[in-house]
Amino acid sequence: MSTNDRTALLPGMAVFARVVEAGSFSAAARQLGTTASAVSRQVARLEQALSLRLLERTTRQLRLNEAGQEFYAHCRSMLDAADEALAVGDRLMRRPRGLVRMSVPKAYGKFVISPLMPGFLHCYPEVDVQLQISDQSPSLVEDGFDLLIKVTDQPPGGLAGKPLAAVRQLLCASPTYLREHGTPQHPQALLRHSCLFLGERPGDDRWHFSNGAQQEVVTVRGRYISNHSEARLEAALADLGITVLPHFTAERALAEGRLVEVLAPWRYTGSYQGAAWLLWRQNLHLPPKQRVLIDYLSEALAQG
């Protein structure tokens, strides 16, 4: 494809990105001040030039296929680069501004990220933040987020990112529960206790531990099962049993003495390990508003 042919496709790429973000030809047409049929023709010409189908069309909705998702990411990068080119003055003057949309898992958002937001907003008065706290892991491309945080030991490919902080899992119980039922000194002693576990998928009731070269696996049981750490925190505080919690969820209750760490010499090595990863679309022209938030969170959590 010649340079002239590629250049001729650039307006269509911008229209395609607008269609994806608006969700329909008609909505994109309204934003662009044209007709839905004109928008549809531009996308069709783009697909013909690429010899690729980018959108799956039904009577109710448009859906990106695999090729469309990858192509949209490049279109979005092109538009971001254009935005950066048009905002050279602001960037050189180091004036980050605009809206940053970020999605964070519920517990991590509530206990870790949300408390940091007032300080960031005071530091950068021209940057706004839309923080979505949800355990539904969104797509940066399809859902229109600038940043997302994912707790994982295997960050997804195709994205830029950096680990913010390790996530440790701790065994905890209330002092009252331990007074009434005893404090386990070995993982196998958990068989005699009520344990509060996830139950989200098979094997969540099998707790794995290590202590140096020693390895133990215990199939626990208990009267209360919940797939959310805050619910298990509340149950542990209500003296219902021993649970596994991310350290950031249990931290305050431990400091206040409302929870006690159990089996401290043993390290819980089961599922849901890793780090909190801050992820964003690969982009050589990262907007300053995103860069300052990435740097702020990285520095704040490194100090923590």
Coordinates of C-alpha atoms in Angstrom, one line a residue:
M1 CA 0.0 0.0 0.0
S2 CA 1.5 3.3 -1.0
T3 CA 2.0 6.3 1.3
N4 CA -0.9 8.2 -0.5
D5 CA -3.2 5.2 0.0
R6 CA -2.3 5.0 3.7
T7 CA -2.9 8.7 4.1
A8 CA -6.3 8.5 2.4
L9 CA -7.3 5.9 5.1
L10 CA -6.5 8.2 8.1
P11 CA -9.9 10.0 8.2
G12 CA -11.7 6.6 8.0
M13 CA -9.6 5.4 10.9
A14 CA -10.7 8.4 13.0
V15 CA -14.4 7.7 12.0
F16 CA -13.9 4.0 12.9
A17 CA -12.7 4.9 16.4
R18 CA -15.6 7.3 16.9
V19 CA -18.0 4.5 15.9
V20 CA -16.5 2.1 18.4
E21 CA -16.6 4.7 21.2
A22 CA -20.1 5.9 20.4
G23 CA -21.4 2.4 20.1
S24 CA -23.3 2.8 16.8
F25 CA -23.1 4.4 13.3
S26 CA -26.0 6.8 14.1
A27 CA -24.5 8.0 17.4
A28 CA -21.1 8.5 15.7
A29 CA -22.8 10.4 12.9
R30 CA -24.5 12.7 15.3
Q31 CA -21.2 13.5 17.0
L32 CA -19.5 14.1 13.6
G33 CA -22.4 16.1 12.1
T34 CA -23.0 13.7 9.2
T35 CA -25.3 10.8 8.4
A36 CA -25.2 7.2 9.6
S37 CA -25.0 6.0 6.0
A38 CA -22.0 8.2 5.3
V39 CA -20.3 6.8 8.4
S40 CA -21.2 3.2 7.5
R41 CA -19.7 3.7 4.0
Q42 CA -16.4 5.0 5.4
V43 CA -16.1 2.0 7.7
A44 CA -17.0 -0.3 4.8
R45 CA -14.2 1.3 2.6
L46 CA -11.8 0.8 5.4
E47 CA -12.6 -2.9 5.8
Q48 CA -12.3 -3.3 2.0
A49 CA -8.9 -1.7 1.9
L50 CA -7.7 -3.9 4.8
S51 CA -9.4 -7.0 3.5
L52 CA -10.6 -7.5 7.0
R53 CA -14.0 -7.4 8.8
L54 CA -13.7 -5.2 11.8
L55 CA -17.2 -5.1 13.2
E56 CA -19.9 -7.8 13.7
R57 CA -23.2 -6.1 12.9
T58 CA -26.6 -7.2 14.2
T59 CA -29.9 -5.4 14.3
R60 CA -29.3 -4.3 17.8
Q61 CA -25.6 -3.6 18.2
L62 CA -22.1 -3.4 16.8
R63 CA -19.4 -5.7 18.3
L64 CA -15.7 -5.6 17.7
N65 CA -14.2 -8.9 16.6
E66 CA -10.6 -9.8 17.4
A67 CA -9.2 -7.9 14.3
G68 CA -11.4 -4.9 15.2
Q69 CA -10.1 -4.8 18.7
E70 CA -6.5 -4.7 17.6
F71 CA -7.2 -2.2 14.8
Y72 CA -9.1 0.1 17.2
A73 CA -6.2 0.1 19.6
H74 CA -4.0 1.5 16.8
C75 CA -6.6 4.0 15.7
R76 CA -7.0 5.2 19.3
S77 CA -3.2 5.5 19.5
M78 CA -3.2 7.6 16.3
L79 CA -5.8 9.9 17.8
D80 CA -4.0 10.2 21.1
A81 CA -0.9 11.1 19.2
A82 CA -2.8 13.7 17.3
D83 CA -4.2 15.1 20.5
E84 CA -0.6 15.3 21.8
A85 CA 0.6 17.0 18.7
L86 CA -2.2 19.6 19.1
A87 CA -1.3 20.1 22.8
V88 CA 2.4 20.5 22.4
G89 CA 2.3 23.8 24.3
D90 CA 0.6 22.3 27.3
R91 CA 2.9 19.4 27.4
L92 CA 6.0 21.5 27.2
M93 CA 4.7 23.7 30.0
R94 CA 4.0 20.5 32.1
R95 CA 0.3 21.4 32.6
P96 CA -1.5 18.0 32.9
R97 CA -5.2 18.5 32.6
G98 CA -8.4 16.7 31.6
L99 CA -10.3 13.7 32.7
V100 CA -8.7 10.3 33.6
R101 CA -11.0 7.3 33.8
M102 CA -9.7 4.5 36.0
S103 CA -11.2 1.2 37.1
V104 CA -10.1 -0.5 40.3
P105 CA -11.3 -3.7 42.1
K106 CA -13.7 -3.0 45.0
A107 CA -11.6 -3.9 48.0
Y108 CA -8.3 -2.4 46.6
G109 CA -10.2 0.7 45.5
K110 CA -11.8 1.3 48.8
F111 CA -8.9 0.5 51.1
V112 CA -5.9 1.6 49.0
I113 CA -6.7 3.8 46.0
S114 CA -9.6 6.0 47.2
P115 CA -7.7 7.4 50.2
L116 CA -5.0 8.6 47.8
M117 CA -7.3 10.5 45.5
P118 CA -7.7 13.7 47.6
G119 CA -4.0 14.2 47.7
F120 CA -3.6 13.7 43.9
L121 CA -6.5 16.1 43.1
H122 CA -5.0 18.8 45.3
C123 CA -1.6 18.4 43.6
Y124 CA -3.1 18.6 40.1
P125 CA -6.0 21.0 40.1
E126 CA -6.5 20.7 36.3
V127 CA -6.8 16.9 36.3
D128 CA -10.2 15.3 37.0
V129 CA -10.5 11.6 37.9
Q130 CA -13.5 9.3 37.3
L131 CA -12.9 6.3 39.6
Q132 CA -14.9 3.2 38.9
I133 CA -14.7 0.7 41.8
S134 CA -15.9 -2.7 40.5
D135 CA -14.8 -6.3 40.5
Q136 CA -16.0 -6.6 36.8
S137 CA -12.7 -6.3 35.0
P138 CA -13.3 -3.9 32.1
S139 CA -11.6 -3.6 28.8
L140 CA -9.4 -0.5 28.3
V141 CA -10.3 -0.5 24.6
E142 CA -14.0 -1.3 24.6
D143 CA -15.0 0.4 27.9
G144 CA -13.1 3.6 27.3
F145 CA -10.8 3.5 30.4
D146 CA -7.4 5.2 30.5
L147 CA -6.1 3.1 33.4
L148 CA -7.1 0.0 35.3
I149 CA -5.7 -1.9 38.2
K150 CA -5.7 -5.6 38.3
V151 CA -4.5 -7.9 41.1
T152 CA -2.7 -10.7 39.4
D153 CA 0.5 -12.7 39.1
Q154 CA 0.2 -12.7 35.3
P155 CA -0.6 -9.3 33.9
P156 CA -2.4 -9.5 30.5
G157 CA -0.4 -9.2 27.3
G158 CA -0.8 -6.3 24.9
L159 CA -0.9 -3.6 27.5
A160 CA 1.7 -1.4 29.2
G161 CA 1.9 -1.5 32.9
K162 CA 3.8 -1.7 36.2
P163 CA 3.3 -3.4 39.5
L164 CA 2.3 -0.9 42.2
A165 CA 2.6 -3.2 45.3
A166 CA 2.7 -6.8 46.3
V167 CA -0.6 -8.3 47.6
R168 CA -0.1 -10.6 50.6
Q169 CA -2.8 -12.9 51.9
L170 CA -3.1 -13.2 55.7
L171 CA -5.0 -15.6 58.0
C172 CA -7.0 -13.6 60.5
A173 CA -9.5 -14.1 63.3
S174 CA -11.0 -12.0 66.0
P175 CA -9.6 -12.3 69.6
T176 CA -13.0 -13.4 70.8
Y177 CA -13.2 -16.3 68.4
L178 CA -9.6 -17.4 69.3
R179 CA -10.4 -17.3 73.0
E180 CA -13.5 -19.4 72.6
H181 CA -12.0 -21.9 70.1
G182 CA -8.3 -21.8 70.5
T183 CA -5.5 -20.6 68.3
P184 CA -4.2 -23.1 65.7
Q185 CA -0.5 -23.7 65.8
H186 CA -0.3 -25.7 62.6
P187 CA -2.3 -25.6 59.3
Q188 CA -3.8 -29.0 59.9
A189 CA -5.4 -27.7 63.1
L190 CA -7.7 -25.6 60.9
L191 CA -9.7 -28.8 60.4
R192 CA -11.1 -28.2 63.8
H193 CA -12.1 -24.6 63.1
S194 CA -14.8 -22.7 61.2
C195 CA -13.1 -21.2 58.2
L196 CA -14.5 -18.4 56.0
F197 CA -13.5 -19.0 52.4
L198 CA -14.3 -17.7 48.9
G199 CA -16.2 -20.5 47.3
E200 CA -15.9 -18.7 43.9
R201 CA -14.5 -21.7 42.1
P202 CA -13.5 -25.3 42.8
G203 CA -10.6 -25.6 45.0
D204 CA -11.2 -22.4 47.0
D205 CA -11.7 -24.5 50.1
R206 CA -8.2 -26.0 49.7
W207 CA -5.8 -23.7 51.5
H208 CA -2.1 -24.1 50.7
F209 CA 0.7 -23.1 53.1
S210 CA 4.5 -23.1 53.1
N211 CA 7.0 -22.7 56.0
G212 CA 10.5 -23.0 54.6
A213 CA 10.7 -26.4 53.0
Q214 CA 7.5 -27.5 54.6
Q215 CA 4.3 -27.6 52.5
E216 CA 0.8 -28.2 53.8
V217 CA -2.7 -28.3 52.1
V218 CA -5.8 -28.2 54.2
T219 CA -9.4 -28.6 52.9
V220 CA -11.2 -26.2 55.2
R221 CA -14.9 -25.9 56.0
G222 CA -17.1 -23.4 57.7
R223 CA -20.6 -22.0 58.0
Y224 CA -20.1 -18.9 55.9
I225 CA -18.7 -18.6 52.4
S226 CA -18.3 -15.4 50.4
N227 CA -16.4 -14.4 47.3
H228 CA -15.7 -10.9 48.6
S229 CA -13.0 -9.9 51.0
E230 CA -15.0 -7.2 52.7
A231 CA -17.8 -9.7 53.5
R232 CA -15.3 -12.1 55.0
L233 CA -13.7 -9.3 57.0
E234 CA -17.1 -8.4 58.5
A235 CA -17.8 -12.1 59.3
A236 CA -14.4 -12.4 61.0
L237 CA -15.0 -9.3 63.0
A238 CA -18.3 -10.9 64.1
D239 CA -16.4 -13.8 65.6
L240 CA -17.6 -16.3 62.9
G241 CA -14.2 -17.9 62.2
I242 CA -10.8 -17.8 60.6
T243 CA -10.4 -16.3 57.2
V244 CA -7.8 -15.4 54.5
L245 CA -7.8 -11.7 53.6
P246 CA -5.6 -9.4 51.4
H247 CA -3.3 -7.5 53.7
F248 CA -4.8 -4.1 52.7
T249 CA -8.3 -5.3 53.7
A250 CA -7.2 -6.6 57.1
E251 CA -4.5 -3.9 57.9
R252 CA -6.7 -1.4 59.9
A253 CA -8.5 -4.1 62.0
L254 CA -5.1 -5.7 62.8
A255 CA -3.6 -2.4 63.9
E256 CA -6.7 -1.7 66.1
G257 CA -6.5 -5.2 67.6
R258 CA -9.9 -6.2 66.3
L259 CA -8.3 -9.0 64.3
V260 CA -5.3 -11.1 65.1
E261 CA -3.0 -12.8 62.5
V262 CA -3.1 -16.6 62.8
L263 CA -0.3 -19.0 61.8
A264 CA 2.1 -16.2 61.2
P265 CA 5.2 -18.4 60.6
W266 CA 3.3 -20.1 57.7
R267 CA 2.8 -18.3 54.4
Y268 CA -0.5 -18.7 52.6
T269 CA 0.4 -19.7 49.0
G270 CA -3.0 -20.5 47.5
S271 CA -4.8 -18.6 44.7
Y272 CA -5.2 -14.9 44.4
Q273 CA -1.6 -14.0 44.8
G274 CA 0.5 -11.5 43.0
A275 CA 0.7 -7.7 42.8
A276 CA -1.6 -4.8 42.0
W277 CA -0.8 -4.0 38.4
L278 CA -1.5 -0.6 37.0
L279 CA -2.3 -1.1 33.3
W280 CA -2.8 1.2 30.3
R281 CA -2.8 1.0 26.5
Q282 CA 0.6 0.9 24.9
N283 CA 1.2 4.4 23.7
L284 CA 4.3 6.3 22.9
H285 CA 2.4 9.5 23.4
L286 CA 1.0 9.0 26.9
P287 CA -1.1 12.1 27.9
P288 CA 0.4 14.0 30.8
K289 CA -2.8 13.6 32.8
Q290 CA -2.3 9.8 32.8
R291 CA 1.5 10.1 33.4
V292 CA 1.2 12.2 36.5
L293 CA -1.5 9.8 38.0
I294 CA 0.7 6.8 37.2
D295 CA 3.7 8.4 38.8
Y296 CA 1.7 9.6 41.8
L297 CA 0.3 6.2 42.6
S298 CA 3.6 4.5 42.0
E299 CA 5.4 6.8 44.5
A300 CA 2.6 6.7 47.1
L301 CA 2.4 2.9 47.2
A302 CA 6.2 2.4 47.0
Q303 CA 6.4 4.5 50.2
G304 CA 3.6 2.5 51.8

